[in-house]
Each structure stands twice: as structure tokens, then as C-alpha cells.
Coordinates of C-alpha atoms in Angstrom, one line a residue:
X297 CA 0.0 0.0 0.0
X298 CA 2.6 2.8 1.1
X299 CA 4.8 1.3 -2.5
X300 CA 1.2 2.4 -4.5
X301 CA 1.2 5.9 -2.6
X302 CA 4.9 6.7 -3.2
X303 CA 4.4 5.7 -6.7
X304 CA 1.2 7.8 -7.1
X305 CA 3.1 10.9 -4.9
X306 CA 6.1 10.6 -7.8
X307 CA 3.3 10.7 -10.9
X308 CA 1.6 13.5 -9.5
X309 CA 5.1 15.4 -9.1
X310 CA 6.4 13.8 -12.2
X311 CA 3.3 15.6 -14.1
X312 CA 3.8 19.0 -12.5
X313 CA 6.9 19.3 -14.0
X314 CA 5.1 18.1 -17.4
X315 CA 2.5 20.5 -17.7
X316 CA 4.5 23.6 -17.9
X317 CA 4.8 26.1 -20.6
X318 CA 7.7 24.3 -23.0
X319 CA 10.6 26.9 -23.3
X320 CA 10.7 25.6 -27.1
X321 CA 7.9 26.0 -28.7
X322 CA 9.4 25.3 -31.9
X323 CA 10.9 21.9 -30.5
X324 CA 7.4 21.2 -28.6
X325 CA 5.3 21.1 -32.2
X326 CA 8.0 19.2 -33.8
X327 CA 7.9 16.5 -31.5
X328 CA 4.0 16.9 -31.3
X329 CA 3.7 15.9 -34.7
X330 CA 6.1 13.5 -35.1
X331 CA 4.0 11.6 -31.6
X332 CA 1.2 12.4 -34.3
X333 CA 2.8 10.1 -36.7
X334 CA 4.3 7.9 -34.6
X335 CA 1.5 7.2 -31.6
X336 CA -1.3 8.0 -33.3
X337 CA -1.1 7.2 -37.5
X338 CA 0.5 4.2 -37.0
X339 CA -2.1 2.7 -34.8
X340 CA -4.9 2.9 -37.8
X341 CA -3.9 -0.2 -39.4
X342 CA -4.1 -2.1 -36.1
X343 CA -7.6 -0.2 -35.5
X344 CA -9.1 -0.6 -38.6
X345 CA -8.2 -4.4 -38.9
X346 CA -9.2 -5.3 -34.9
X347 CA -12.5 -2.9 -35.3
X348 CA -13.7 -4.6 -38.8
X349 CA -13.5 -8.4 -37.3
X350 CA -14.8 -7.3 -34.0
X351 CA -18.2 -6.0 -36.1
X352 CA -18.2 -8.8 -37.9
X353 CA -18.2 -11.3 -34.8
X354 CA -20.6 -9.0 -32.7
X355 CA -22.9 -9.7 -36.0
X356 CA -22.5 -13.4 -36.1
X357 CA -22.9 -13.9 -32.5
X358 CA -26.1 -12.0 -32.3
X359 CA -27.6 -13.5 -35.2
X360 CA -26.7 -16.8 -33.7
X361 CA -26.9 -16.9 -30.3
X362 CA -30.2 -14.4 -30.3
X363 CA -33.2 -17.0 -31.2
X364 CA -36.6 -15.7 -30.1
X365 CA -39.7 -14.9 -32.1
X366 CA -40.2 -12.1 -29.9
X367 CA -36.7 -10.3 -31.1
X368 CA -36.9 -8.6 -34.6
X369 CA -33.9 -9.2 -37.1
X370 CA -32.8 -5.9 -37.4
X371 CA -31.9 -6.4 -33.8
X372 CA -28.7 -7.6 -35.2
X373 CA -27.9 -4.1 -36.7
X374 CA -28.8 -2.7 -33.6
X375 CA -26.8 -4.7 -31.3
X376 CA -23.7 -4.5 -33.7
X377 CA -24.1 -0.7 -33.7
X378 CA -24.5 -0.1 -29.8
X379 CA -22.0 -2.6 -28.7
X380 CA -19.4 -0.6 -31.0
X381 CA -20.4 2.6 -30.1
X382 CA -20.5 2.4 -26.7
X383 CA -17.9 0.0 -25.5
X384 CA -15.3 -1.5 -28.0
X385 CA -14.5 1.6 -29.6
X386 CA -13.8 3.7 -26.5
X387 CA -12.9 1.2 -23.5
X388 CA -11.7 -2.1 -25.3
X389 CA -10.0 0.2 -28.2
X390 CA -7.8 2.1 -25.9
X391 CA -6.8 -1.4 -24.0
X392 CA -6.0 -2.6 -27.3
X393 CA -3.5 0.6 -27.6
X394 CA -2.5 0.2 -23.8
X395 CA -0.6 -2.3 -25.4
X396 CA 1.0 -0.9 -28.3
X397 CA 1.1 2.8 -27.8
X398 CA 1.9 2.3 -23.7
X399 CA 5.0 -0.2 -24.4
X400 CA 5.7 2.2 -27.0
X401 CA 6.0 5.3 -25.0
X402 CA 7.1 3.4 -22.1
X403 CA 10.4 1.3 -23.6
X404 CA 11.1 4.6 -25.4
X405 CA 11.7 6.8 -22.6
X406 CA 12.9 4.0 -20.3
X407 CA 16.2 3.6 -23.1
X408 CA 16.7 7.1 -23.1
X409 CA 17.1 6.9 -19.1
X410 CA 19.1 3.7 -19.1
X411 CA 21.4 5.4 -21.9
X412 CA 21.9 8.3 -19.5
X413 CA 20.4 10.7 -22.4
X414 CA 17.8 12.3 -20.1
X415 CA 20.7 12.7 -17.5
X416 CA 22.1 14.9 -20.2
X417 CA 19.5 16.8 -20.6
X418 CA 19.1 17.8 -16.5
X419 CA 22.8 19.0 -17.0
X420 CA 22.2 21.2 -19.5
X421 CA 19.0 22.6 -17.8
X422 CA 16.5 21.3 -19.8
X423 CA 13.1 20.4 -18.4
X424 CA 13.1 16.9 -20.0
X425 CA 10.0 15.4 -18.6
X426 CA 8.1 18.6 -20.3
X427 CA 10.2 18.0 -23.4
X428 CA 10.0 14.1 -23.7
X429 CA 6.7 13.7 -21.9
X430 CA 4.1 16.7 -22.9
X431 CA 4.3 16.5 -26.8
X432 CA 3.6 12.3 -26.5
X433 CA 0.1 12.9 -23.7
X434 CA -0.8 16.0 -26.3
X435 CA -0.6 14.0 -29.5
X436 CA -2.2 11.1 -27.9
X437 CA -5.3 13.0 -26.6
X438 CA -5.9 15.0 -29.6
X439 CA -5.7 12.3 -32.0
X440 CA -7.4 9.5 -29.7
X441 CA -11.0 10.6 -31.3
X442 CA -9.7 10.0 -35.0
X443 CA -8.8 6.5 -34.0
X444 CA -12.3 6.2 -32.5
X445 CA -14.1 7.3 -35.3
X446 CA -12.1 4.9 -37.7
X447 CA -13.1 1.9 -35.2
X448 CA -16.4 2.4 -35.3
X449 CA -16.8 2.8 -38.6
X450 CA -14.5 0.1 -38.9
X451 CA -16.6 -2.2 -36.6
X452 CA -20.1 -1.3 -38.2
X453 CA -18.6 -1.9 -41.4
X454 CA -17.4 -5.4 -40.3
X455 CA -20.9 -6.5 -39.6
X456 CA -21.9 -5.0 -42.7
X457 CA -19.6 -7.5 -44.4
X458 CA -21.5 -10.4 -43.0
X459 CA -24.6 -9.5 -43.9
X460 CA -23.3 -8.6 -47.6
X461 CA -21.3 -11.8 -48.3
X462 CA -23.2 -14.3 -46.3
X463 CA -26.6 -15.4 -45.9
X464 CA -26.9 -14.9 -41.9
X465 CA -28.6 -11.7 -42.3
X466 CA -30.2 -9.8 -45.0
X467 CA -28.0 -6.5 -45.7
X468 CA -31.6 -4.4 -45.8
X469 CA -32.6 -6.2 -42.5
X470 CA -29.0 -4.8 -40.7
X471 CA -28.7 -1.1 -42.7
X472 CA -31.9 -1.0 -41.1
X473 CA -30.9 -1.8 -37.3
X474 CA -28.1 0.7 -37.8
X475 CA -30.5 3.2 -38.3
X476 CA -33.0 2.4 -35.8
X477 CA -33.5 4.3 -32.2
X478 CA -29.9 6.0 -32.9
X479 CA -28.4 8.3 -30.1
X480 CA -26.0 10.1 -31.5
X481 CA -24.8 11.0 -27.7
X482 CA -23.1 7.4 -28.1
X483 CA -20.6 8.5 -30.1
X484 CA -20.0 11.8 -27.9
X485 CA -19.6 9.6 -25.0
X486 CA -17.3 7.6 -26.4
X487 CA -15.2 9.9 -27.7
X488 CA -15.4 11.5 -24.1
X489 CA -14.2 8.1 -22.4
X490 CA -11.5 7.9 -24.6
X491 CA -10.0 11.6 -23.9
X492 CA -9.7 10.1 -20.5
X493 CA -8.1 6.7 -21.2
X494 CA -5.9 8.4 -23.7
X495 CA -4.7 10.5 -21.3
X496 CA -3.9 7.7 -18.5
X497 CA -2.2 5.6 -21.1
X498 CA 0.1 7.9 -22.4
X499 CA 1.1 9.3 -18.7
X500 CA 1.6 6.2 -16.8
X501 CA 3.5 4.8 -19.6
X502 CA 5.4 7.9 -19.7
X503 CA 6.1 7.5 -15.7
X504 CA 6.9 3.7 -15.5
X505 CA 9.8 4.6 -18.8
X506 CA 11.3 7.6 -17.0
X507 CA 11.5 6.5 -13.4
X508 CA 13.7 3.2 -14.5
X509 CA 16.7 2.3 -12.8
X510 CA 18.8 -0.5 -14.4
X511 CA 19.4 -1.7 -17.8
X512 CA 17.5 -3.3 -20.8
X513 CA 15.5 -6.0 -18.4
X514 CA 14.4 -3.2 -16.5
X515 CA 13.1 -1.5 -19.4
X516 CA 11.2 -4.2 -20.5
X517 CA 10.1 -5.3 -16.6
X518 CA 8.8 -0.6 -16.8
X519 CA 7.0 -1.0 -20.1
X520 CA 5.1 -4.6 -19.0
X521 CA 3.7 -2.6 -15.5
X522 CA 2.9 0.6 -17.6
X523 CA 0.6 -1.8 -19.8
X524 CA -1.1 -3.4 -16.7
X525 CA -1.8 -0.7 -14.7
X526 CA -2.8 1.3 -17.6
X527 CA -5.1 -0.8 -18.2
X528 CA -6.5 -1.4 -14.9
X529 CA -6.8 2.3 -14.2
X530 CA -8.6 2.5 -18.1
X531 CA -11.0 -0.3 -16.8
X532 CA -11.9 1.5 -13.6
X533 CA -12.5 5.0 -15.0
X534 CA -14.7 3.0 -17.4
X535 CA -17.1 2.1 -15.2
X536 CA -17.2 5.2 -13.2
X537 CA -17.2 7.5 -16.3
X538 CA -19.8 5.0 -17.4
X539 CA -22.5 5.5 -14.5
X540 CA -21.7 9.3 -14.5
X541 CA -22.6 9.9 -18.1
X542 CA -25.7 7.8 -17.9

């Protein structure tokens, strides 16, 4: 317990020195845009491909498992639509990049301290958690809603697939459940919940990388913890965020 506190005491001081005004701004939007690049466009592929067999399960489960005179077909559409909208493409999306963006981040920062680099930087006077640490959290919360939007399209477009190239559900029957009882505040909320998770992600991978101590095996020991209690914390904040917004 008093391990978790003094590791919670260090974040909170470790991110006080991160959000402060850069002294480069020149050198902060460089680095922003190439975390851009490097966090945040590279992750679409993974997105894309995860999101469109996702949709395409969701579909074929429903349509399977869901037998009842009393439930209309185009509950498959429906189903498909919410489960994306609501859950995958916020909660289990940004697990999904807890595990590629957080080791990432995490192994990145942790070589620099093992290879004395951010040492160097102290010496010369530079802020280097603001200078490694703020352009990575900025890039990944401002671009986290373009990687949600890709998912669930991604993930409708998956069940879509079924229903056009198999016979499990009419494509009229699902285009329909899509369309049917819509919220459109599901997709703000989502977006919403991801902010957050982006934000956790990105700064305790960012913690566990800079406060190593050792060599390579410690790097990799920083950047397996940053994943798992990234994605405990994501999984948490889900379910509060979850019973606040409804």
C-alpha cells in the first residue's frame, strides 16, 4: 500500500513538472507531430483491422446466439451498432493501444534513461519530462478521437460485411438496425471516455519509462507494469465515467 502511494506521490510530481509552458515551442510542435505520426497514425492499421472483425463477430454472435420470435432481425444491426459505439470503440479500443502505444512510450523513454540521455538533458538545464513527456500525452489525446471514429466505422462496417457476403442476415434487414432508435450521444460519450483513457495511457506509460533504474531487463520489466496498470486504471475509470454519463 505505502509502495502504491509513493508511486502515485512521484506521478503527481512527475506531471507538474510536465505541464508547464515548453521553453521551445518550436521543438514542442516538432515533437508533437512527429507523436502524431508515430503514436497515433500508426495505430490505424491495427484499428481498422481489430475494429472490422470485431463487427463482424458482434454480428455473427447476435444472429446466432439471439433466437426468439419475440426479437426482430434488425436487432442484429442494432446490437452490432451499440456494442461498438458504446464500448469496443472507446474502453476495449484504448486497452488494445494500452498495449501498443503504452510499451511504446514506455520502452522509449525508459532507453533514453538507461542510456543516461535524459541525464544529459538535466545538466544542460532542460526540463526533459516537459520536453519528452508533454508532446507524447498532447498527440495522444488529440488524436485519440480520429482513432475512434475509424473503429467504429471500422466495426459497423465489419458486420456490414457479413450480412453482404453471407446469408446470416439480410443487408436491408442490418442497414436498417443501424438506423434504428440512434443516439447520436453514443458517439460523444465515447469519444469522451477515450479523452480520458488516452490521457492515463500515455502518462503512466510515460512514468513507468522515466523512473527506470537498471538496464534493458528493467526497461522491459517498466513498459510490462505501464501496460497493466494502464489498463487497470482504463477499466476503472470506465465504469465510473460509465454511471456518471448515464
Amino acid at each position: 500500500m505505502q509502495d502504491s502511494l509513493k508511486k502515485f506521490g512521484d506521478y503527481v510530481l512527475l506531471m507538474r513538472r510536465v505541464f508547464t509552458i515548453p521553453d521551445r515551442w518550436r521543438e514542442f510542435f516538432k515533437r508533437y507531430i512527429s507523436e502524431i505520426y508515430k503514436l497515433g497514425i500508426d495505430s490505424i492499421p491495427i484499428v481498422i483491422t481489430i475494429s472490422v472483425f470485431i463487427g463482424a463477430v458482434i454480428a455473427i454472435q447476435m444472429q446466432k446466439n439471439v433466437v426468439s420470435p419475440m426479437i426482430p432481425a434488425y436487432a442484429v444491426g442494432l446490437a452490432t451498432r451499440d456494442v461498438i459505439l458504446l464500448e469496443f470503440s472507446s474502453s476495449i479500443l484504448c486497452l488494445i493501444l494500452a498495449g501498443k502505444v503504452g510499451s511504446n512510450i514506455a520502452s522509449e523513454i525508459g532507453t533514453m534513461r538507461v542510456t543516461e540521455q535524459i541525464d544529459a538533458l538535466e545538466i544542460m538545464g532542460v526540463n526533459s519530462a516537459n520536453l519528452l513527456i508533454l508532446p507524447k500525452i498532447v498527440a495522444m489525446v488529440s488524436f485519440i478521437p480520429v482513432l475512434v471514429v475509424f473503429s467504429m466505422a471500422s466495426g459497423i462496417t465489419g458486420g456490414f460485411l457479413i450480412a453482404q457476403f453471407t446469408d446470416i442476415i439480410s443487408v436491408s434487414k442490418y442497414i436498417y438496425g443501424l438506423q434504428s432508435f440512434f443516439n447520436e450521444y453514443y458517439i460523444w460519450q465515447a469519444i469522451f471516455k477515450a479523452l480520458f483513457f488516452a490521457f492515463v495511457i500515455s502518462s503512466v506509460a510515460s512514468y513507468y519509462g522515466y523512473k527506470v533504474k537498471g538496464g534493458a531487463l528493467e526497461v522491459g520489466q517498466a513498459s510490462t507494469d505501464s501496460v497493466v496498470v494502464s489498463s487497470v486504471i482504463v477499466l476503472l475509470l470506465d465504469v465510473v465515467l460509465t454511471q456518471i454519463l448515464f
